[in-house]
CSV table of C-alpha atoms and ligand atoms in Angstrom, one decimal:
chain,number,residue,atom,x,y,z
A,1,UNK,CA,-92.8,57.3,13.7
A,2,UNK,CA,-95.8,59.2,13.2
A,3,UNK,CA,-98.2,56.1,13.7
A,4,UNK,CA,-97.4,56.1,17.0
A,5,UNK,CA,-100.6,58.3,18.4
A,6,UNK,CA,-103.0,55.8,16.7
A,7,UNK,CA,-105.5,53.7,17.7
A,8,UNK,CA,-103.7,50.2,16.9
A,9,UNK,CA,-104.6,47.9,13.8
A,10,UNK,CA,-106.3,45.2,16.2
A,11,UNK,CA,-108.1,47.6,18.1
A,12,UNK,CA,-109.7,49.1,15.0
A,13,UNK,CA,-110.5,45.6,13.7
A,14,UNK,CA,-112.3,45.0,17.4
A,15,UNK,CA,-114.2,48.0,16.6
A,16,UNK,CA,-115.8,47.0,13.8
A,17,UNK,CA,-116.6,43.5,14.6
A,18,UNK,CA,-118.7,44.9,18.1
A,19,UNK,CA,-120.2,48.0,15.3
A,20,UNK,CA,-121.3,45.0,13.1
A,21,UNK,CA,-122.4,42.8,16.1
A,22,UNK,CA,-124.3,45.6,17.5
A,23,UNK,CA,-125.8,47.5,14.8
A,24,UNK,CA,-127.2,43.6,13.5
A,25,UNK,CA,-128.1,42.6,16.8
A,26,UNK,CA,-128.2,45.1,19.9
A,27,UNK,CA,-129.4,48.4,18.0
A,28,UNK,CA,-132.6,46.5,16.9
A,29,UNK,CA,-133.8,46.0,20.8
A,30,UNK,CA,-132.9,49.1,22.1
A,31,UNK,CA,-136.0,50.7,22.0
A,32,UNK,CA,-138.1,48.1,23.3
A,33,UNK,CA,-135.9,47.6,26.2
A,34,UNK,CA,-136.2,51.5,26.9
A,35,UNK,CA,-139.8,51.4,26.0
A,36,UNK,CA,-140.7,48.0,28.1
A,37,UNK,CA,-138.0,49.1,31.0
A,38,UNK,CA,-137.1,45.1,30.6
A,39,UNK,CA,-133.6,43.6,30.7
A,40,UNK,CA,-132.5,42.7,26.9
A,41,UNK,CA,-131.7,39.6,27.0
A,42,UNK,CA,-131.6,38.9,23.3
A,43,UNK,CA,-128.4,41.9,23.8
A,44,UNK,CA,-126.8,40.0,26.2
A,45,UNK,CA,-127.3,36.7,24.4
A,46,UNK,CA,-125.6,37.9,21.5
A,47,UNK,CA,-122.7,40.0,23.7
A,48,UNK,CA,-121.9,36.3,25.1
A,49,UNK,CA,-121.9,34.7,21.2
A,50,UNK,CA,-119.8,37.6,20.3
A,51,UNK,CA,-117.6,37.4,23.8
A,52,UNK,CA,-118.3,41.0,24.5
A,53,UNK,CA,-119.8,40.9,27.6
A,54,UNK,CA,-116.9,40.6,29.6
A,55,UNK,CA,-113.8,41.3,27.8
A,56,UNK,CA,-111.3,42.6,30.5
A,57,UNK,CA,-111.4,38.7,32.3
A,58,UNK,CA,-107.9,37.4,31.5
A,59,UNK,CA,-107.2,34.6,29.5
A,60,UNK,CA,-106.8,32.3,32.6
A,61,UNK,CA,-109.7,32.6,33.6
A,62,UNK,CA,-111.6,31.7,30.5
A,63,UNK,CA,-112.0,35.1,29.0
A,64,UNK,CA,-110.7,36.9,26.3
A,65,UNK,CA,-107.9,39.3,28.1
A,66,UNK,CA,-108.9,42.2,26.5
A,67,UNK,CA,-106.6,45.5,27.4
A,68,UNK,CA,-108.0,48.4,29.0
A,69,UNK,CA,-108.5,50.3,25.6
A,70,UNK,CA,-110.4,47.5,24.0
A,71,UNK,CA,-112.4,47.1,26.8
A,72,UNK,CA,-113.7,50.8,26.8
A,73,UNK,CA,-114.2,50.4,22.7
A,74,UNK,CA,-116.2,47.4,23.1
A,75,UNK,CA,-118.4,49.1,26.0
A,76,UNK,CA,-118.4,52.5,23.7
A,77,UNK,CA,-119.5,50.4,20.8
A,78,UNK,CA,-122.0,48.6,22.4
A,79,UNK,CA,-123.5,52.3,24.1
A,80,UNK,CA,-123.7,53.8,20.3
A,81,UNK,CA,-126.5,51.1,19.9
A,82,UNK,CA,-128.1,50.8,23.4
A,83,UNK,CA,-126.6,52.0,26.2
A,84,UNK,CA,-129.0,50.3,29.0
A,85,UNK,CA,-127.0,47.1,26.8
A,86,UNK,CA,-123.3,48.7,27.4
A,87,UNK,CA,-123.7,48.3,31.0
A,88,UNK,CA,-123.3,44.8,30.8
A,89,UNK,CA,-119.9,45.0,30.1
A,90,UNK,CA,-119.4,47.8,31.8
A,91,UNK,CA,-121.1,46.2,35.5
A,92,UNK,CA,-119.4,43.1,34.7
A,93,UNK,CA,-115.9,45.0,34.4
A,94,UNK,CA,-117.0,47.2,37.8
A,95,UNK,CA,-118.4,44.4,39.7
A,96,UNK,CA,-115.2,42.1,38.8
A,97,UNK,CA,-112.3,44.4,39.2
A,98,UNK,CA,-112.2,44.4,43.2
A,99,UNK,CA,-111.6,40.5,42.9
A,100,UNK,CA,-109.0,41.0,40.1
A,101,UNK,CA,-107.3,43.9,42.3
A,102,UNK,CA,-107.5,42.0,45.6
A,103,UNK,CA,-109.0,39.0,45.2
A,104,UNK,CA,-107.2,35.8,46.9
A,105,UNK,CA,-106.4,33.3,43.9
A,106,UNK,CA,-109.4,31.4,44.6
A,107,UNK,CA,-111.9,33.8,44.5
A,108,UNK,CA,-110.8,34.8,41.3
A,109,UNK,CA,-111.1,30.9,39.9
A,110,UNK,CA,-114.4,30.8,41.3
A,111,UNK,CA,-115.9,33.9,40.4
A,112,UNK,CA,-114.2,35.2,37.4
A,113,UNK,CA,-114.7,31.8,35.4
A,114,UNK,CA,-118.5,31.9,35.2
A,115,UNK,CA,-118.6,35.4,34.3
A,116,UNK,CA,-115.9,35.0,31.5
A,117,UNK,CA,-118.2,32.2,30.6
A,118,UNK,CA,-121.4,34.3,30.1
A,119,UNK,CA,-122.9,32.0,33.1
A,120,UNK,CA,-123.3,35.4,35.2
A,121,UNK,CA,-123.1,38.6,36.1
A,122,UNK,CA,-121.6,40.4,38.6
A,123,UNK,CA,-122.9,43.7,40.3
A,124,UNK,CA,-120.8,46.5,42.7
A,125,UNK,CA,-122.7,47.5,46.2
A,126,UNK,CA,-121.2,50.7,47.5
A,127,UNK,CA,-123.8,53.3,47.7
A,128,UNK,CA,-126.4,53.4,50.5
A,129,UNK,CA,-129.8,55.6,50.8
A,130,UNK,CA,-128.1,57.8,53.8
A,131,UNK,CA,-123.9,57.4,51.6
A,132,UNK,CA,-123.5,58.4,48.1
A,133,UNK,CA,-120.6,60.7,47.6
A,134,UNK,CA,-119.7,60.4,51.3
A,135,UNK,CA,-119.2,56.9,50.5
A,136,UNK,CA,-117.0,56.0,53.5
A,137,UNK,CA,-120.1,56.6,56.1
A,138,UNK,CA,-122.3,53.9,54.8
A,139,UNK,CA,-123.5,51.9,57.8
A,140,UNK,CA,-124.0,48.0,56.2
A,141,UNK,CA,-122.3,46.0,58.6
A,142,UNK,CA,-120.4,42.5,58.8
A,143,UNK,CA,-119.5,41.2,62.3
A,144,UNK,CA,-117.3,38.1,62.8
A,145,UNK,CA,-119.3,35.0,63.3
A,146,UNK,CA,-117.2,31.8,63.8
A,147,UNK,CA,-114.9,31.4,61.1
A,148,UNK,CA,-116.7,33.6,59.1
A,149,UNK,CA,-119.3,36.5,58.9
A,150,UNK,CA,-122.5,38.0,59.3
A,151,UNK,CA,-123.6,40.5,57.3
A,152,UNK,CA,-126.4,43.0,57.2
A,153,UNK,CA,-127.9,46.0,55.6
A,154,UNK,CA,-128.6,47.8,52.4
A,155,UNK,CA,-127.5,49.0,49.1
A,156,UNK,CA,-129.3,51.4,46.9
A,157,UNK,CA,-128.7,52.3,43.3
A,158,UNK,CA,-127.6,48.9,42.2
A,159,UNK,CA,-127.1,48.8,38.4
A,160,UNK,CA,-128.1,45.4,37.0
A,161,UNK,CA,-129.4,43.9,40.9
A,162,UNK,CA,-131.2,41.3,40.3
A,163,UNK,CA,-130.3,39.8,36.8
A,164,UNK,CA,-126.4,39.7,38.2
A,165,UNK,CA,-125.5,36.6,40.2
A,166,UNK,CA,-122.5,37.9,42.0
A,167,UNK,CA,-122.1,41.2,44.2
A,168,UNK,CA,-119.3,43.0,45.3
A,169,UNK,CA,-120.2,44.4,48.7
A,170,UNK,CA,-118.6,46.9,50.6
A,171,UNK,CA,-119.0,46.7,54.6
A,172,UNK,CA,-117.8,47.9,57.6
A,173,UNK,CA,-115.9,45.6,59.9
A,174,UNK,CA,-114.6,48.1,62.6
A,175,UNK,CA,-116.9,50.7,63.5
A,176,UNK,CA,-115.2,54.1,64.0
A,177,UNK,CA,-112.2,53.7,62.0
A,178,UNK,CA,-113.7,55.3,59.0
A,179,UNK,CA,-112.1,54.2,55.6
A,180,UNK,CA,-109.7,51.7,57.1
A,181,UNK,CA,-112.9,50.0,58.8
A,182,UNK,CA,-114.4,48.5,55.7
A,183,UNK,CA,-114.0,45.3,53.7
A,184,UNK,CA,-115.1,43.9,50.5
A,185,UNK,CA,-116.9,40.8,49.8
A,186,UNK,CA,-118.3,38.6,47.1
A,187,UNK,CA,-122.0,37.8,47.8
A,188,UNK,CA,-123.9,35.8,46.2
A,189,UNK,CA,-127.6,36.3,45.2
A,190,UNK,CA,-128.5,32.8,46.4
A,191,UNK,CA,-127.0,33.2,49.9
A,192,UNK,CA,-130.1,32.8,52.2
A,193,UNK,CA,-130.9,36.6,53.7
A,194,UNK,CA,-130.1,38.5,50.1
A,195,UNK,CA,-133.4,40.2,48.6
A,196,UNK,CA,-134.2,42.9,45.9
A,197,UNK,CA,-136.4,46.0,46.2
A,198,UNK,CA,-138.4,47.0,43.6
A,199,UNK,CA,-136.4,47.9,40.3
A,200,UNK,CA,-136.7,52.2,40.3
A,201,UNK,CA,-138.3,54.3,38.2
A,202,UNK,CA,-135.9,56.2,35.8
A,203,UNK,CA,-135.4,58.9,33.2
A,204,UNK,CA,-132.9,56.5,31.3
A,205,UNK,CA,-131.2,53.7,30.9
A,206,UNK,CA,-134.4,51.8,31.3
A,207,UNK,CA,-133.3,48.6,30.3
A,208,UNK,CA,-130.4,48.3,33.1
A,209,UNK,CA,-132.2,47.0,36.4
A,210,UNK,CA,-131.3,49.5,39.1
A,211,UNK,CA,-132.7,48.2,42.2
A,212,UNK,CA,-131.8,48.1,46.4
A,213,UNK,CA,-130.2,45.2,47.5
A,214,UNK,CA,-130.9,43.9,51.1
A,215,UNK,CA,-128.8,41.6,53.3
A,216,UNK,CA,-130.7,40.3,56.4
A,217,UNK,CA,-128.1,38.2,58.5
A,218,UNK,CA,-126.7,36.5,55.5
A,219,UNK,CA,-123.4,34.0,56.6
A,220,UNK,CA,-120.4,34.3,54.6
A,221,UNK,CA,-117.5,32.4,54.6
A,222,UNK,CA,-114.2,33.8,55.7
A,223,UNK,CA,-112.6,33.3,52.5
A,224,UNK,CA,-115.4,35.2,50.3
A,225,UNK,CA,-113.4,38.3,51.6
A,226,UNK,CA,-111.7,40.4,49.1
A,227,UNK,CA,-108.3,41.4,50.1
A,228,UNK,CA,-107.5,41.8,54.2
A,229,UNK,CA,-109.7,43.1,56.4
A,230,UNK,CA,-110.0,47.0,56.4
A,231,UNK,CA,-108.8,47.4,52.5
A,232,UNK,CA,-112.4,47.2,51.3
A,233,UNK,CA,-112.3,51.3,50.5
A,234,UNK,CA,-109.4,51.6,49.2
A,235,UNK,CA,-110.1,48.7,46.8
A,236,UNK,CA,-113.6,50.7,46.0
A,237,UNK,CA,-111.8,53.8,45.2
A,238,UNK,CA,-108.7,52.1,42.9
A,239,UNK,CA,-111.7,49.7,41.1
A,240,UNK,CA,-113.7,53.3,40.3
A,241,UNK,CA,-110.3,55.0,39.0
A,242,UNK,CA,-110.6,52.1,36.4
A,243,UNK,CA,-113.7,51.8,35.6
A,244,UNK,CA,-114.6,55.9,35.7
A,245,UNK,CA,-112.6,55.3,32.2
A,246,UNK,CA,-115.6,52.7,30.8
A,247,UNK,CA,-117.9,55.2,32.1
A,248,UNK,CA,-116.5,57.8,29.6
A,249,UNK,CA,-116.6,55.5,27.0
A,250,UNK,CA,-120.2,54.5,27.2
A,251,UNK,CA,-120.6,58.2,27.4
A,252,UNK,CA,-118.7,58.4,24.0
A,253,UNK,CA,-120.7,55.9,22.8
A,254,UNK,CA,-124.1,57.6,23.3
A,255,UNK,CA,-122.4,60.7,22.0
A,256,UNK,CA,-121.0,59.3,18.9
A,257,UNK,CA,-125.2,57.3,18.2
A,258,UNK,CA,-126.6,60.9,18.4
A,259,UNK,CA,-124.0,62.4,16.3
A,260,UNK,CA,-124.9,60.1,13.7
A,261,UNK,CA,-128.3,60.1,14.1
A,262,UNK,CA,-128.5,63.8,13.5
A,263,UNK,CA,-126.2,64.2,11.0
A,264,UNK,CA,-128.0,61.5,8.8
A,265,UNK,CA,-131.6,63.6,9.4
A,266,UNK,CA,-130.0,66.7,8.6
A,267,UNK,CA,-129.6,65.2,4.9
A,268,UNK,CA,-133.1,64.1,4.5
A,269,UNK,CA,-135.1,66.7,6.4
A,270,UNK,CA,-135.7,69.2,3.7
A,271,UNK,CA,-137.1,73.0,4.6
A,272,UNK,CA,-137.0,75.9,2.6
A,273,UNK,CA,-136.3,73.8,-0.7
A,274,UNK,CA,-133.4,72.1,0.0
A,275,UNK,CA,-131.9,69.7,3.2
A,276,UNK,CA,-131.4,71.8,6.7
A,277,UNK,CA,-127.9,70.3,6.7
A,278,UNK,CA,-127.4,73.3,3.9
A,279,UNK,CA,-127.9,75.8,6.8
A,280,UNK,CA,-124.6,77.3,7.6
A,281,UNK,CA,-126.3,77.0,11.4
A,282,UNK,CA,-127.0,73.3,11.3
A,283,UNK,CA,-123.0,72.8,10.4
A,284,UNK,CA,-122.1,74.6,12.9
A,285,UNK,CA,-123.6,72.9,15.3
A,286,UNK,CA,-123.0,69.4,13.7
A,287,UNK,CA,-119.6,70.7,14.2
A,288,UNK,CA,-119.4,71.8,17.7
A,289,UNK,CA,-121.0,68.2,18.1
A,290,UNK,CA,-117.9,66.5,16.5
A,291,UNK,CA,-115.1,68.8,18.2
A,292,UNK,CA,-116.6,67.7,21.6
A,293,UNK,CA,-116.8,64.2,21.2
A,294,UNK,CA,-113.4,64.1,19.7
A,295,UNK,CA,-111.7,65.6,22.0
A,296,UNK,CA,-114.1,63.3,24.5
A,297,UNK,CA,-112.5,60.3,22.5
A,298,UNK,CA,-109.5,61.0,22.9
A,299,UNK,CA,-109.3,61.9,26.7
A,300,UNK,CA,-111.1,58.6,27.4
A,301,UNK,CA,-108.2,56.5,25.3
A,302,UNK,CA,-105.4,58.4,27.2
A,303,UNK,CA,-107.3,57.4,30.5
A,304,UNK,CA,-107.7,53.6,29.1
A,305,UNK,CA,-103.9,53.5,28.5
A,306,UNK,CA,-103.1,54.9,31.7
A,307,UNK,CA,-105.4,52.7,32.7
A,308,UNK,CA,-103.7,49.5,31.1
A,309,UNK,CA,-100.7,50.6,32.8
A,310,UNK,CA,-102.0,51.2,35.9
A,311,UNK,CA,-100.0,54.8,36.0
A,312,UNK,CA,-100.0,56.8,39.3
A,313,UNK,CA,-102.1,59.5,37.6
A,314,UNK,CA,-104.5,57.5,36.6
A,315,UNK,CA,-107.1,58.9,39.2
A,316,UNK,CA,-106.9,62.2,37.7
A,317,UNK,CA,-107.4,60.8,34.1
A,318,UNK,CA,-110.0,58.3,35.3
A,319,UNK,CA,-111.7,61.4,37.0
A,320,UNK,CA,-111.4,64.5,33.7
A,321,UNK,CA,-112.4,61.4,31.2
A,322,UNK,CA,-115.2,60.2,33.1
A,323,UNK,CA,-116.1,64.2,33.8
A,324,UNK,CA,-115.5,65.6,30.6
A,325,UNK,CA,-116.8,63.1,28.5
A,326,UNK,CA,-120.2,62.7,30.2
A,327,UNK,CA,-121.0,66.4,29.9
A,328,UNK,CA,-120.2,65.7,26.2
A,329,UNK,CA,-122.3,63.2,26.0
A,330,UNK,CA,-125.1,65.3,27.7
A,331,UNK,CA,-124.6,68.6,25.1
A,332,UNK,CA,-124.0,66.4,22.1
A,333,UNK,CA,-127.5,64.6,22.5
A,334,UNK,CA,-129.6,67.6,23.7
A,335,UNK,CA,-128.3,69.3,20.3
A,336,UNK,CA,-129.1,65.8,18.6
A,337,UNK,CA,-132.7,66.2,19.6
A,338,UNK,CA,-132.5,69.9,18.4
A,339,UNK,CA,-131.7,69.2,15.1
A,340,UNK,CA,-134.7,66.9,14.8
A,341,UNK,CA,-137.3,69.7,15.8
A,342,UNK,CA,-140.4,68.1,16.6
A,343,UNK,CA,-139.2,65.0,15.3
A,344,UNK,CA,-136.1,64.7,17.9
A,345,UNK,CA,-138.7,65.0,21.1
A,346,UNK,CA,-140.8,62.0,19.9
A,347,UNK,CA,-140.0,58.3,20.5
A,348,UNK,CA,-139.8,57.7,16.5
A,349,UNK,CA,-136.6,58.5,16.2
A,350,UNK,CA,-133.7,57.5,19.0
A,351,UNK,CA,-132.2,60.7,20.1
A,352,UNK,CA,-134.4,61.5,22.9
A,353,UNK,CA,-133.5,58.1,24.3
A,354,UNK,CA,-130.1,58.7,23.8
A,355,UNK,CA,-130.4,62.1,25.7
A,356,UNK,CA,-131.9,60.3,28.9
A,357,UNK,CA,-129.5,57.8,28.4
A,358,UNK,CA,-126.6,60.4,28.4
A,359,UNK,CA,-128.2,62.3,31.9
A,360,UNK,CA,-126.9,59.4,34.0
A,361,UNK,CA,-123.3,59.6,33.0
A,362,UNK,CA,-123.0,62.3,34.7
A,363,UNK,CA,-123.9,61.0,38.0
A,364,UNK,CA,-123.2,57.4,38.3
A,365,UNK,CA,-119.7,56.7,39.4
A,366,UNK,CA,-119.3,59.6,41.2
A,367,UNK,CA,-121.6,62.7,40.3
A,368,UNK,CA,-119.1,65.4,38.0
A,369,UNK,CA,-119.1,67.1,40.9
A,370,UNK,CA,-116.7,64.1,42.9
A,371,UNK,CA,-114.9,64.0,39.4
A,372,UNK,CA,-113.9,67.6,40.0
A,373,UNK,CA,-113.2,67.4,43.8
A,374,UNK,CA,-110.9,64.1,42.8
A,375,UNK,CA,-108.9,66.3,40.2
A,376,UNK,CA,-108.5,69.1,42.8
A,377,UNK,CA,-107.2,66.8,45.4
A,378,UNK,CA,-104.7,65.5,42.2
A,379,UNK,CA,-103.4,69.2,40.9
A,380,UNK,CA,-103.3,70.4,44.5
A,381,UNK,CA,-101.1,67.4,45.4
A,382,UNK,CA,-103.3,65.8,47.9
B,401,CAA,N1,-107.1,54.8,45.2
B,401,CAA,C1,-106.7,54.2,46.3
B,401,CAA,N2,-107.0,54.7,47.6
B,401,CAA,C2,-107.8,55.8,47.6
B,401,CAA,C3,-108.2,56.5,46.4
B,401,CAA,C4,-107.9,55.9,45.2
B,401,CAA,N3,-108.3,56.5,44.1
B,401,CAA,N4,-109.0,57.5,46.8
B,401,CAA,C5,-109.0,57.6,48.2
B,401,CAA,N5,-108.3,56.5,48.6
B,401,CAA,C6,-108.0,56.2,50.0
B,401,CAA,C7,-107.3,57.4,50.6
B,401,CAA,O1,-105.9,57.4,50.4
B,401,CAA,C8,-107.6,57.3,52.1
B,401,CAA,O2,-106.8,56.4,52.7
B,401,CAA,P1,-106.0,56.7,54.0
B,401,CAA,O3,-107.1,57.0,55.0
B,401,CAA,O4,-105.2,55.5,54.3
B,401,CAA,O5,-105.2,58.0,53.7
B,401,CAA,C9,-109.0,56.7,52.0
B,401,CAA,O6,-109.2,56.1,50.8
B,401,CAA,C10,-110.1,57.7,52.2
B,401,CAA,O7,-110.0,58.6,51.2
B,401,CAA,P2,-110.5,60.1,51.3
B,401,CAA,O8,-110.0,60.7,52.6
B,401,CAA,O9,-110.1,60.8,50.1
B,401,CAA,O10,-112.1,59.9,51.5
B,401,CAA,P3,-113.2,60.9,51.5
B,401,CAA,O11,-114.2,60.5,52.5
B,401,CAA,O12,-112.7,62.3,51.5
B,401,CAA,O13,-114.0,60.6,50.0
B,401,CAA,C11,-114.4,60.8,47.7
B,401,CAA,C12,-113.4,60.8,48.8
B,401,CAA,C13,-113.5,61.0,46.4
B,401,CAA,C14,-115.5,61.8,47.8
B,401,CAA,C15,-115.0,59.4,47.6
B,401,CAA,O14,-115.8,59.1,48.7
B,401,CAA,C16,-115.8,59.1,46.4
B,401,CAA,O15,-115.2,58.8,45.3
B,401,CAA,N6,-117.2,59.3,46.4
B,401,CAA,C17,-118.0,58.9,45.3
B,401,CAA,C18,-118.4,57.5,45.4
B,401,CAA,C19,-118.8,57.0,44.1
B,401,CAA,O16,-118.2,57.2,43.1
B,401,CAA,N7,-119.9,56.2,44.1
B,401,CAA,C20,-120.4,55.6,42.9
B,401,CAA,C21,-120.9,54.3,43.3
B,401,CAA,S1,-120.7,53.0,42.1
B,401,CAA,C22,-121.9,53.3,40.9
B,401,CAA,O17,-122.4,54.3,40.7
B,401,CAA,C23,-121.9,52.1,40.0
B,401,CAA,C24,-123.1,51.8,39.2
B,401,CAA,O18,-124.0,51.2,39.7
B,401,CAA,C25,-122.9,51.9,37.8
């Protein structure tokens, strides 16, 4: 009776095979990656040996069928040790889901497969330089041409453009109908007319390409559409109710590495004769630390359930745990690099990193600011 608000035996097992995995094998490159602003490859190499870098593809399709709650805990697992790394799952997830969603049968055999397999990646193109939250007015465009069709345009802030092979793009197919006048497609990186900018210049996250991604009359097949024509938003708005959850978890994740980080300094640093974590003001803020990211935990699980179940509330959950978690994340890793001083502001020790790392959370996937808007729309009843 009472083991019923638990995480479940297999779920705890998962986390401590992707803590192992990561803390052997991710954690080590983490710092080069944020230092170098390259891709870690050796991460991703042993995400694919460990099938973590993909686990929500069902079973079918080659992949391991992880739930929605496993899924966040491998992507929260893999943040705690790099979170530029945890994207991988986490882009693969978001750039999937509008195929799994809406995706005819054969698009998910023929994209789904290779990704399961570790063969590719697969990125989500909704935001534009001139649409970001007002995501419905972005102005890439795909006309009808023959039996299939042509599409041009741009996409900016593109996490993982570039290194992924697939792209879900988001277009509109009849001008002046606002949301009901854009589709979804898969595009592929080696359809003739796709190009990359340059990859941009960030504060985190370093080792996550985020780069534009141009289409310059590139011809697609009729069946790369994702669902019918005109369903593309909706599909963009119930894939981000989803994946808002992985966002909190990654957020979690960054938390929970700068939590640890700090409370293992606090033990060694010694001032005044004995460790700082004797100050009855460094508990209390190690404290404060813990309470938030508990209560961030646990938020994010409830989402990842609701989630799983695919509940009618699950925008509203998607939105508070993808809200709530990231400004967490942000407190819990600024008070990290307090309680290293000096030490915590320098790139010797990882919580400065972290708190970079943390600052995007907050504004990918909707800036906290959409998050609330969505919730009001949800307790207002619209
Ligand atoms: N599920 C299904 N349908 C939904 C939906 C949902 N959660 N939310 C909205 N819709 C539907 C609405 O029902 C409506 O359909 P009808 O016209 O048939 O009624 C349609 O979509 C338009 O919805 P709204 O009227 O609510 O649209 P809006 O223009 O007011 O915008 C918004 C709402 C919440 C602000 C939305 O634009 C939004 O979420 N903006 C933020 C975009 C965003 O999150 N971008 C992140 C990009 S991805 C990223 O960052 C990834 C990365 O690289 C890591």
């Amino acid at each position: 009776m009472f083991n019923v608000y638990e995480l479940p035996e297999d779920h705890r097992a998962l986390r401590d095979a992707v803590r192992e995995l990561c803390d052997g094998k991710v954690a080590p490159n983490a710092a080069a990656a944020d230092e170098l602003g390259e891709f870690p490859q050796a991460s991703y190499d042993a995400l694919r040996a460990g099938d973590f870098h993909a686990p929500h593809i069902p079973e079918e399709y080659g992949g391991v069928g992880a739930d929605a709650l496993a899924t966040a805990i491998v992507i929260e697992e893999v943040a705690r040790a790099c979170a530029s790394s945890s994207l991988i799952p986490a882009v693969n997830k978001l750039g999937t889901l509008p195929v799994l969603l809406s995706g005819s049968a054969d698009l998910k055999r023929r994209y789904l497969t290779p990704v399961a397999a570790g063969e590719a990646m697969f990125s989500y193109c909704l935001s534009e330089p001139e649409a970001g939250s007002d995501a419905v007015s972005m102005s890439t465009r795909a006309v009808p041409d023959g039996d299939g069709w042509l599409l041009n345009g741009a996409k900016r802030w593109i996490t993982n453009a570039g290194v992924s092979d697939y792209y879900t793009v988001f277009a509109v197919t009849e001008p002046g109908a606002r949301s009901k006048g854009i589709s979804a497609f898969v595009v592929e990186k080696a359809d003739p007319g796709v190009s990359f900018g340059a990859p941009e210049k960030k504060l985190g996250i370093k080792g996550s390409p985020t780069r534009e991604v141009y289409f310059d009359n590139v011809r697609l097949p009729a069946d790369r559409m994702i669902g019918d024509p005109g369903t593309g938003f909706r599909t963009a708005m119930r894939t981000l109710d989803h994946t808002r959850v992985t966002i909190a978890a990654q957020a979690v994740g960054i938390a929970q590495g700068a939590l640890d980080a700090a409370a293992g300094y606090v033990q060694e640093r010694r001032q005044f004769g004995r460790p700082v974590a004797d100050f009855q003001g460094i508990q209390f803020m190690l404290a404060d630390m813990a309470m938030q990211l508990d209560a961030a935990r646990q938020l994010t699980y409830v989402a990842a359930a609701k989630s799983e179940r695919n509940d009618a509330d699950l925008t509203y959950f998607g939105a508070a745990a993808k809200c709530f978690a990231s400004d967490a994340a942000m407190k819990i890793t600024t008070d990290a690099v307090q309680l290293l001083g000096g030490y915590g502001y320098t790139r010797d020790f990882p919580v400065e990193r972290m708190m970079r790392d943390a600052k995007i959370t907050q504004i990918y996937e909707g800036t906290n600011q959409v998050q609330r808007i969505v919730m009001a729309r949800h307790i207002l009843g619209g």
